[in-house]
Short mmCIF file of C-alpha atoms and ligand atoms in Angstrom, two decimals:
data_model
loop_
_atom_site.label_atom_id
_atom_site.label_comp_id
_atom_site.label_asym_id
_atom_site.label_seq_id
_atom_site.Cartn_x
_atom_site.Cartn_y
_atom_site.Cartn_z
CA MET Q 804 90.89 117.28 160.48
CA ASP Q 805 94.33 118.87 160.18
CA HIS Q 806 94.73 121.80 157.75
CA ASP Q 807 96.49 125.14 157.25
CA ILE Q 808 94.63 127.91 155.43
CA ALA Q 809 94.66 131.72 155.51
CA ASP Q 810 91.17 132.62 156.68
CA PRO Q 811 88.18 130.36 157.41
CA ALA Q 812 85.85 133.37 157.06
CA LEU Q 813 86.37 133.32 153.27
CA ALA Q 814 84.55 129.99 152.87
CA ASP Q 815 81.21 131.44 151.67
CA LEU Q 816 82.89 133.31 148.83
CA GLY Q 817 84.92 130.22 147.96
CA ARG Q 818 81.84 128.05 147.85
CA GLN Q 819 80.07 130.45 145.51
CA ARG Q 820 83.06 130.64 143.17
CA ILE Q 821 83.54 126.86 143.15
CA ALA Q 822 79.89 126.47 142.11
CA TRP Q 823 80.43 128.99 139.29
CA ALA Q 824 83.39 127.02 137.97
CA ASP Q 825 81.43 123.78 138.32
CA SER Q 826 78.74 125.14 136.01
CA HIS Q 827 81.47 125.38 133.30
CA MET Q 828 82.85 121.88 133.93
CA PRO Q 829 80.13 119.51 132.66
CA VAL Q 830 82.46 116.66 131.69
CA LEU Q 831 83.97 116.53 135.16
CA ALA Q 832 80.47 116.77 136.66
CA SER Q 833 79.33 113.72 134.68
CA ILE Q 834 82.38 111.78 135.92
CA ARG Q 835 81.56 112.88 139.48
CA GLU Q 836 78.04 111.53 139.12
CA ARG Q 837 79.34 108.16 137.96
CA PHE Q 838 82.06 108.10 140.64
CA ALA Q 839 79.41 108.71 143.33
CA LYS Q 840 77.60 105.57 142.19
CA GLU Q 841 80.56 103.29 141.44
CA ARG Q 842 83.07 104.50 144.09
CA PRO Q 843 86.17 103.43 142.11
CA LEU Q 844 88.54 105.13 144.58
CA GLU Q 845 86.96 103.77 147.79
CA GLY Q 846 89.24 104.27 150.79
CA LEU Q 847 92.17 105.49 148.69
CA ALA Q 848 94.35 108.20 150.28
CA ILE Q 849 95.26 110.75 147.60
CA GLY Q 850 98.01 113.35 148.07
CA ALA Q 851 97.37 116.21 145.65
CA CYS Q 852 99.87 119.01 144.99
CA LEU Q 853 97.92 121.26 142.63
CA HIS Q 854 97.09 124.94 142.22
CA ILE Q 855 94.32 125.48 144.76
CA THR Q 856 91.73 127.09 142.49
CA THR Q 857 88.00 126.79 141.93
CA GLU Q 858 88.64 124.27 139.15
CA THR Q 859 90.90 122.14 141.33
CA ALA Q 860 88.23 122.22 144.03
CA ASN Q 861 85.84 120.54 141.61
CA LEU Q 862 88.43 117.89 140.78
CA LEU Q 863 89.00 117.18 144.48
CA ARG Q 864 85.22 116.95 145.02
CA THR Q 865 85.11 114.42 142.18
CA LEU Q 866 87.86 112.27 143.69
CA GLN Q 867 86.08 112.41 147.02
CA ALA Q 868 82.79 111.40 145.39
CA GLY Q 869 84.68 108.38 144.07
CA GLY Q 870 85.48 107.36 147.64
CA ALA Q 871 88.97 108.87 148.02
CA GLU Q 872 90.29 110.55 151.14
CA VAL Q 873 91.90 113.71 149.79
CA HIS Q 874 94.83 115.73 151.21
CA ALA Q 875 95.91 118.76 149.18
CA CYS Q 876 98.65 121.38 149.12
CA ALA Q 877 99.59 124.12 146.68
CA SER Q 878 101.88 123.51 143.71
CA ASN Q 879 102.99 127.15 143.70
CA PRO Q 880 103.33 129.61 146.61
CA LEU Q 881 101.35 132.37 144.83
CA SER Q 882 98.56 130.46 143.07
CA THR Q 883 96.33 129.58 146.03
CA GLN Q 884 92.86 131.10 146.08
CA ASP Q 885 92.41 131.45 149.86
CA ASP Q 886 88.61 131.47 149.66
CA VAL Q 887 88.67 128.15 147.82
CA ALA Q 888 91.02 126.60 150.38
CA SER Q 889 88.62 127.69 153.16
CA SER Q 890 85.55 126.25 151.47
CA LEU Q 891 87.29 122.94 150.76
CA VAL Q 892 88.06 122.58 154.46
CA ARG Q 893 84.67 123.72 155.78
CA ASP Q 894 82.25 122.45 153.14
CA GLU Q 895 83.98 119.38 151.72
CA GLY Q 896 86.02 118.17 154.69
CA ILE Q 897 89.18 118.12 152.59
CA ALA Q 898 92.52 118.58 154.40
CA VAL Q 899 94.07 121.58 152.65
CA TYR Q 900 97.49 123.06 153.40
CA ALA Q 901 97.84 126.18 151.28
CA VAL Q 902 98.12 129.91 151.90
CA LYS Q 903 98.59 132.43 149.08
CA GLY Q 904 102.00 134.07 149.42
CA GLU Q 905 103.45 131.34 151.67
CA ASP Q 906 107.26 131.38 151.91
CA THR Q 907 109.40 128.56 150.57
CA GLU Q 908 109.74 126.90 153.96
CA THR Q 909 105.96 126.85 154.45
CA TYR Q 910 105.45 125.62 150.88
CA PHE Q 911 107.57 122.53 151.59
CA ARG Q 912 106.09 122.11 155.10
CA HIS Q 913 102.69 121.90 153.41
CA ILE Q 914 103.96 119.28 150.95
CA ASP Q 915 105.32 117.34 153.94
CA ALA Q 916 101.92 117.54 155.65
CA VAL Q 917 100.35 115.87 152.60
CA LEU Q 918 103.06 113.20 152.56
CA ASP Q 919 102.49 112.60 156.29
CA ALA Q 920 98.97 111.45 155.34
CA ARG Q 921 100.68 108.47 153.62
CA PRO Q 922 99.02 108.81 150.19
CA LYS Q 923 98.62 105.73 148.01
CA LEU Q 924 98.15 107.90 144.95
CA THR Q 925 100.00 111.15 144.18
CA MET Q 926 98.50 113.83 141.97
CA ASP Q 927 101.17 116.39 141.15
CA ASP Q 928 101.54 119.59 139.12
CA GLY Q 929 105.22 120.26 138.49
CA CYS Q 930 106.63 117.18 140.31
CA ASP Q 931 107.58 118.89 143.58
CA LEU Q 932 105.55 116.38 145.64
CA VAL Q 933 106.97 113.33 143.86
CA SER Q 934 110.51 114.72 143.80
CA ARG Q 935 110.43 115.46 147.53
CA LEU Q 936 108.90 112.06 148.27
CA HIS Q 937 111.71 110.32 146.37
CA GLN Q 938 114.48 112.45 147.84
CA LYS Q 939 113.40 112.75 151.48
CA ARG Q 940 111.32 109.60 152.00
CA PRO Q 941 112.64 106.93 149.62
CA GLU Q 942 111.18 104.07 151.66
CA GLN Q 943 107.70 105.60 151.62
CA ALA Q 944 108.03 106.18 147.85
CA ALA Q 945 109.12 102.61 147.17
CA GLY Q 946 106.91 100.79 149.65
CA GLU Q 947 103.63 102.64 150.02
CA VAL Q 948 102.64 104.48 146.86
CA LEU Q 949 100.67 102.61 144.19
CA ALA Q 950 100.94 105.20 141.45
CA GLY Q 951 100.68 108.87 140.55
CA THR Q 952 99.53 111.34 137.93
CA GLU Q 953 101.26 114.48 136.64
CA GLU Q 954 99.50 117.56 135.30
CA THR Q 955 102.08 119.70 133.55
CA THR Q 956 104.85 119.75 130.91
CA THR Q 957 107.59 120.66 133.39
CA GLY Q 958 106.54 117.85 135.73
CA VAL Q 959 106.55 115.29 132.92
CA ILE Q 960 110.05 116.40 131.86
CA ARG Q 961 111.31 115.89 135.43
CA LEU Q 962 109.58 112.50 135.68
CA ARG Q 963 111.05 111.29 132.40
CA ALA Q 964 114.50 112.27 133.76
CA MET Q 965 113.75 110.22 136.90
CA GLU Q 966 112.63 107.28 134.76
CA ALA Q 967 115.74 107.51 132.55
CA GLY Q 968 117.98 107.66 135.63
CA GLY Q 969 116.28 104.59 137.16
CA ALA Q 970 115.08 106.71 140.10
CA LEU Q 971 111.31 106.44 139.68
CA ARG Q 972 109.77 104.23 142.37
CA PHE Q 973 106.16 103.95 141.13
CA PRO Q 974 104.22 104.33 137.86
CA ILE Q 975 102.98 107.77 136.83
CA VAL Q 976 100.43 108.77 134.22
CA ALA Q 977 101.49 111.84 132.23
CA VAL Q 978 98.13 113.62 132.11
CA ASN Q 979 99.78 116.58 130.39
CA ASP Q 980 100.51 114.49 127.33
CA ALA Q 981 96.87 113.56 126.65
CA ASP Q 982 95.65 115.36 123.52
CA THR Q 983 92.56 116.59 125.36
CA LYS Q 984 94.92 118.19 127.88
CA HIS Q 985 97.85 119.89 126.15
CA MET Q 986 96.14 120.79 122.87
CA PHE Q 987 93.54 122.81 124.78
CA ASP Q 988 94.72 123.66 128.32
CA ASN Q 989 98.29 124.51 127.31
CA ARG Q 990 97.24 126.43 124.20
CA TYR Q 991 93.89 128.11 124.83
CA GLY Q 992 94.08 128.08 128.63
CA THR Q 993 97.61 129.46 128.92
CA GLY Q 994 97.04 131.78 125.97
CA GLN Q 995 94.03 133.50 127.51
CA SER Q 996 94.97 133.38 131.20
CA THR Q 997 98.53 134.63 130.67
CA LEU Q 998 97.34 137.77 128.93
CA ASP Q 999 94.61 138.07 131.55
CA GLY Q 1000 97.32 138.06 134.26
CA VAL Q 1001 99.50 140.62 132.49
CA ILE Q 1002 96.49 142.87 131.87
CA ARG Q 1003 95.08 142.59 135.41
CA ALA Q 1004 98.50 143.37 136.90
CA THR Q 1005 99.48 146.24 134.60
CA ASN Q 1006 96.37 147.39 132.66
CA VAL Q 1007 98.69 147.72 129.66
CA LEU Q 1008 97.22 148.15 126.16
CA LEU Q 1009 98.16 145.22 123.95
CA ALA Q 1010 97.01 146.79 120.67
CA GLY Q 1011 100.05 148.22 118.91
CA SER Q 1012 102.50 146.96 121.54
CA ARG Q 1013 105.42 144.69 120.77
CA VAL Q 1014 105.02 141.42 122.63
CA VAL Q 1015 107.95 139.01 122.73
CA VAL Q 1016 106.98 135.40 123.45
CA ALA Q 1017 109.87 133.15 124.46
CA GLY Q 1018 109.08 129.54 123.59
CA TYR Q 1019 106.72 128.16 120.92
CA GLY Q 1020 105.45 124.97 122.53
CA TYR Q 1021 101.69 124.65 122.99
CA CYS Q 1022 101.72 127.33 125.72
CA GLY Q 1023 103.79 129.75 123.62
CA LYS Q 1024 101.55 129.14 120.60
CA GLY Q 1025 98.53 130.10 122.69
CA VAL Q 1026 100.10 133.25 124.12
CA ALA Q 1027 101.40 134.38 120.71
CA SER Q 1028 98.10 133.83 118.92
CA ARG Q 1029 96.02 135.57 121.60
CA ALA Q 1030 98.42 138.53 121.75
CA ARG Q 1031 98.18 138.87 117.97
CA GLY Q 1032 94.39 138.67 118.27
CA MET Q 1033 94.48 141.70 120.54
CA GLY Q 1034 96.47 143.72 118.05
CA ALA Q 1035 100.02 143.27 119.32
CA GLN Q 1036 103.01 142.86 117.03
CA VAL Q 1037 104.30 139.50 118.18
CA TYR Q 1038 107.90 138.30 118.15
CA VAL Q 1039 108.77 134.69 118.96
CA THR Q 1040 112.12 133.40 120.23
CA GLU Q 1041 112.99 129.70 120.09
CA VAL Q 1042 115.91 127.28 120.37
CA ASN Q 1043 114.17 124.45 118.52
CA PRO Q 1044 114.44 124.81 114.70
CA LEU Q 1045 111.15 122.98 114.01
CA ARG Q 1046 109.19 125.17 116.36
CA ALA Q 1047 110.95 128.27 115.07
CA LEU Q 1048 109.96 127.28 111.54
CA GLU Q 1049 106.37 126.68 112.65
CA ALA Q 1050 106.24 130.09 114.36
CA SER Q 1051 107.66 131.70 111.26
CA MET Q 1052 105.08 130.06 108.97
CA ASP Q 1053 102.35 130.94 111.47
CA GLY Q 1054 103.32 134.51 110.58
CA PHE Q 1055 105.30 135.56 113.65
CA ARG Q 1056 108.60 137.38 113.57
CA VAL Q 1057 111.19 134.88 114.80
CA VAL Q 1058 114.36 136.44 116.19
CA PRO Q 1059 117.04 135.69 118.79
CA MET Q 1060 116.32 137.26 122.19
CA GLU Q 1061 119.33 139.48 121.68
CA ASP Q 1062 117.48 141.18 118.79
CA ALA Q 1063 114.07 141.16 120.50
CA ALA Q 1064 115.37 142.71 123.75
CA PRO Q 1065 115.71 146.30 122.50
CA GLU Q 1066 112.40 146.15 120.61
CA GLY Q 1067 109.92 144.55 123.01
CA ASP Q 1068 107.41 146.34 125.24
CA ILE Q 1069 106.19 143.15 126.94
CA PHE Q 1070 108.20 139.94 127.36
CA ILE Q 1071 106.48 136.68 128.26
CA THR Q 1072 108.53 133.55 128.94
CA VAL Q 1073 106.95 130.11 128.43
CA THR Q 1074 109.92 127.84 127.81
CA GLY Q 1075 110.28 125.63 130.91
CA ASN Q 1076 113.97 126.54 131.01
CA ARG Q 1077 116.04 128.87 133.15
CA ASP Q 1078 117.60 132.30 132.49
CA VAL Q 1079 115.73 132.93 129.26
CA LEU Q 1080 115.81 136.65 130.08
CA ARG Q 1081 119.15 137.57 131.61
CA LYS Q 1082 121.58 140.45 132.22
CA GLU Q 1083 122.61 141.01 128.60
CA HIS Q 1084 118.92 141.29 127.65
CA PHE Q 1085 117.95 143.58 130.58
CA GLU Q 1086 120.82 145.88 129.59
CA ALA Q 1087 119.38 146.23 126.07
CA MET Q 1088 115.70 146.70 127.03
CA LYS Q 1089 113.66 149.88 126.65
CA ASP Q 1090 112.52 152.01 129.56
CA GLY Q 1091 109.24 150.58 130.88
CA ALA Q 1092 109.69 147.06 129.51
CA ILE Q 1093 107.31 144.63 131.24
CA LEU Q 1094 108.52 141.10 132.07
CA ALA Q 1095 106.24 138.21 132.93
CA ASN Q 1096 106.63 134.44 133.12
CA SER Q 1097 104.04 131.76 132.45
CA GLY Q 1098 106.37 128.76 132.69
CA HIS Q 1099 105.93 126.52 135.73
CA PHE Q 1100 108.90 127.74 137.79
CA ASP Q 1101 110.17 131.24 138.57
CA ILE Q 1102 113.52 130.60 136.92
CA GLU Q 1103 112.91 131.86 133.40
CA ILE Q 1104 113.70 135.49 134.26
CA ASP Q 1105 117.07 135.86 135.99
CA LEU Q 1106 115.79 138.01 138.84
CA VAL Q 1107 119.06 137.76 140.77
CA GLY Q 1108 120.88 139.20 137.75
CA LEU Q 1109 118.26 141.93 137.39
CA ALA Q 1110 118.53 142.84 141.08
CA GLU Q 1111 122.32 143.03 140.74
CA LEU Q 1112 122.04 145.40 137.78
CA ALA Q 1113 119.56 147.53 139.74
CA GLY Q 1114 121.90 147.58 142.76
CA GLY Q 1115 119.04 147.69 145.27
CA GLU Q 1116 116.99 150.25 143.31
CA ARG Q 1117 113.69 148.35 143.31
CA ARG Q 1118 110.20 149.10 144.59
CA ALA Q 1119 106.61 147.97 144.29
CA VAL Q 1120 104.73 150.25 141.88
CA ARG Q 1121 101.37 148.42 141.78
CA PRO Q 1122 100.08 145.31 143.51
CA ASP Q 1123 101.97 142.48 141.78
CA VAL Q 1124 104.36 144.75 139.85
CA GLU Q 1125 107.91 145.55 140.93
CA GLU Q 1126 110.08 148.18 139.27
CA PHE Q 1127 113.86 147.72 138.93
CA LEU Q 1128 115.81 150.87 138.14
CA LEU Q 1129 118.75 150.42 135.75
CA GLY Q 1130 120.19 153.93 135.57
CA GLU Q 1131 117.44 155.93 133.90
CA ARG Q 1132 115.52 152.88 132.68
CA ARG Q 1133 112.72 151.12 134.51
CA ILE Q 1134 112.20 147.37 134.06
CA LEU Q 1135 108.90 146.07 135.46
CA VAL Q 1136 108.49 142.51 136.70
CA VAL Q 1137 105.02 141.02 137.18
CA ALA Q 1138 104.24 138.58 140.04
CA GLU Q 1139 107.87 138.04 141.07
CA GLY Q 1140 108.44 136.16 137.83
CA ARG Q 1141 106.11 133.38 139.00
CA LEU Q 1142 103.32 131.86 136.87
CA VAL Q 1143 101.57 135.10 135.90
CA ASN Q 1144 98.30 133.46 134.90
CA LEU Q 1145 97.77 131.95 138.33
CA SER Q 1146 99.46 134.66 140.41
CA SER Q 1147 97.85 137.72 138.84
CA ALA Q 1148 94.70 136.15 137.37
CA GLU Q 1149 92.64 133.04 138.14
CA GLY Q 1150 94.48 130.49 135.99
CA HIS Q 1151 92.89 128.81 133.01
CA PRO Q 1152 89.14 129.17 132.63
CA ALA Q 1153 87.01 126.35 134.01
CA ALA Q 1154 85.73 125.27 130.59
CA VAL Q 1155 89.23 124.17 129.55
CA MET Q 1156 90.22 122.77 132.96
CA ASP Q 1157 87.11 120.61 132.54
CA MET Q 1158 89.06 118.43 130.10
CA SER Q 1159 92.37 118.52 131.99
CA PHE Q 1160 90.72 117.46 135.22
CA ALA Q 1161 88.49 114.88 133.52
CA ASN Q 1162 91.81 113.35 132.44
CA GLN Q 1163 93.10 113.50 136.02
CA ALA Q 1164 89.99 111.82 137.43
CA LEU Q 1165 89.88 109.08 134.79
CA ALA Q 1166 93.66 108.57 134.94
CA ALA Q 1167 93.36 108.09 138.71
CA GLU Q 1168 90.64 105.48 138.19
CA TRP Q 1169 92.66 103.72 135.46
CA VAL Q 1170 95.93 103.67 137.35
CA VAL Q 1171 94.30 102.27 140.49
CA ARG Q 1172 92.55 99.57 138.48
CA HIS Q 1173 95.78 98.60 136.68
CA SER Q 1174 98.39 99.28 139.35
CA ALA Q 1175 99.31 95.60 139.78
CA GLU Q 1176 100.33 95.33 136.09
CA LEU Q 1177 102.19 98.62 135.80
CA GLU Q 1178 105.94 99.14 135.92
CA LYS Q 1179 107.89 102.04 137.43
CA ARG Q 1180 107.49 104.08 134.27
CA VAL Q 1181 105.82 107.18 132.89
CA TYR Q 1182 102.62 106.13 131.07
CA ASP Q 1183 100.44 107.99 128.60
CA VAL Q 1184 96.75 108.42 129.28
CA PRO Q 1185 95.12 105.53 127.36
CA PRO Q 1186 93.84 106.81 123.99
CA GLU Q 1187 90.31 105.56 124.68
CA ILE Q 1188 90.10 107.89 127.70
CA ASP Q 1189 91.35 110.79 125.57
CA ARG Q 1190 88.75 110.08 122.85
CA GLU Q 1191 85.95 109.67 125.38
CA ILE Q 1192 86.75 113.06 126.94
CA ALA Q 1193 86.77 114.73 123.51
CA ARG Q 1194 83.41 113.10 122.71
CA LEU Q 1195 81.86 114.14 126.01
CA LYS Q 1196 83.17 117.70 125.66
CA LEU Q 1197 81.70 118.01 122.16
CA ASP Q 1198 78.36 116.73 123.48
CA THR Q 1199 78.30 119.34 126.22
CA MET Q 1200 79.13 122.02 123.65
CA GLY Q 1201 76.24 120.87 121.45
CA VAL Q 1202 78.64 120.05 118.60
CA ASP Q 1203 77.78 117.05 116.43
CA ILE Q 1204 80.23 115.41 114.03
CA ASP Q 1205 80.05 113.09 111.03
CA ARG Q 1206 80.38 109.33 111.27
CA LEU Q 1207 82.13 107.10 108.72
CA THR Q 1208 79.84 105.26 106.31
CA PRO Q 1209 80.46 101.46 106.04
CA ASP Q 1210 82.10 102.06 102.63
CA GLN Q 1211 84.41 104.66 104.12
CA GLU Q 1212 85.36 102.33 106.97
CA GLU Q 1213 86.13 99.58 104.52
CA TYR Q 1214 88.16 101.96 102.34
CA LEU Q 1215 90.27 103.07 105.29
CA SER Q 1216 91.01 99.50 106.33
CA SER Q 1217 91.87 98.29 102.83
CA TRP Q 1218 95.23 98.53 101.07
CA THR Q 1219 94.17 97.04 97.72
CA VAL Q 1220 91.78 99.76 96.54
CA GLY Q 1221 93.20 101.90 93.73
CA THR Q 1222 95.68 99.34 92.44
N1 ADE A 2368 96.65 125.40 135.88
C1 ADE A 2368 96.37 126.40 135.05
N2 ADE A 2368 95.17 126.94 135.32
C2 ADE A 2368 94.67 126.26 136.38
C3 ADE A 2368 93.46 126.35 137.11
N3 ADE A 2368 92.54 127.25 136.81
N4 ADE A 2368 93.30 125.48 138.13
C4 ADE A 2368 94.26 124.58 138.41
N5 ADE A 2368 95.41 124.45 137.77
C5 ADE A 2368 95.62 125.28 136.73
#
């Protein structure tokens, strides 16, 4: 079996860590058990471009249990857990092409290796696989692929642009948009793992520090609330008036970045857009300001602009932290401005990825079953799948809920009561 990984000797450690994550992913485990019996993905070649983590390993095992033949590459050059990649190759027989720290050329070579396996289903995180497939292999995209799924906000935005421009060549399920995905993964997963990444990389004290969170989508909400929970004074910057209003009424200080720049100790971008922190902001920042990004791509901090201001005065000061010298002031960038939660920590905890990847597995089953009826569009995860995942998750957490009485059901379906 073809593959490209850093070090096969890491497989034992990977296997142990995958099992640990599995013990926190009971919903996915129950789907795996059913998949092993029903084999809904029998013989299906899946090309997965995902962060190669312990949680992803358990998703790939689930797809394989369902009968799929899985080929996987990384969706970010820094997020691969090399021990996990090794175990997937040795213990699961999954073709993995991913090495932590791979350069851009290798990153795309690995995506090409997955596309060479001629997948019938794509499973993407950020849309690099699907975008490359459409741009470099339009005939393969149009003629061979049944459908795909997409994990993240940024990927869904790119796919909707493809759909609007008439470029999309097969149906895609927007897993990100399921309630049991973005309300939990994006908020509690990003919230916790982003701070985990900043803390592991810098060991900075959050209590009493001024944390500036750029973007108040679900990810920004999570980061802001967790930073506040650890005693930081949190500022939020936004371009969307509704979200700015929400942040303000959630009790955060909402300011333009221009005003936050001279005040902040730690800046965390989670907008999905480019150049959120740029020259005019770097010039106003305090000595020792820490910059980190938790958006999908490494474009939110203008690192070219920062390097220009530093004029070559830059050096590594800790693993994963680079210092740029602007005259007397030091600006510190974590993990090259790449996804800090996956580069400097382990990504979202398994218990939340349980729901995200349950959505992926069930969306894959659904899209294969319905592929003949689907158009070249971006689809939502069917609401019954979303509800089922919420129900299963509550069960595994030992949380029971009320049920409507017959009178209540009747009341809710009637429009004449009270007149
Ligand atoms: N995205 C965010 N956290 C992740 C994780 N732990 N595994 C895979 N993808 C992720």
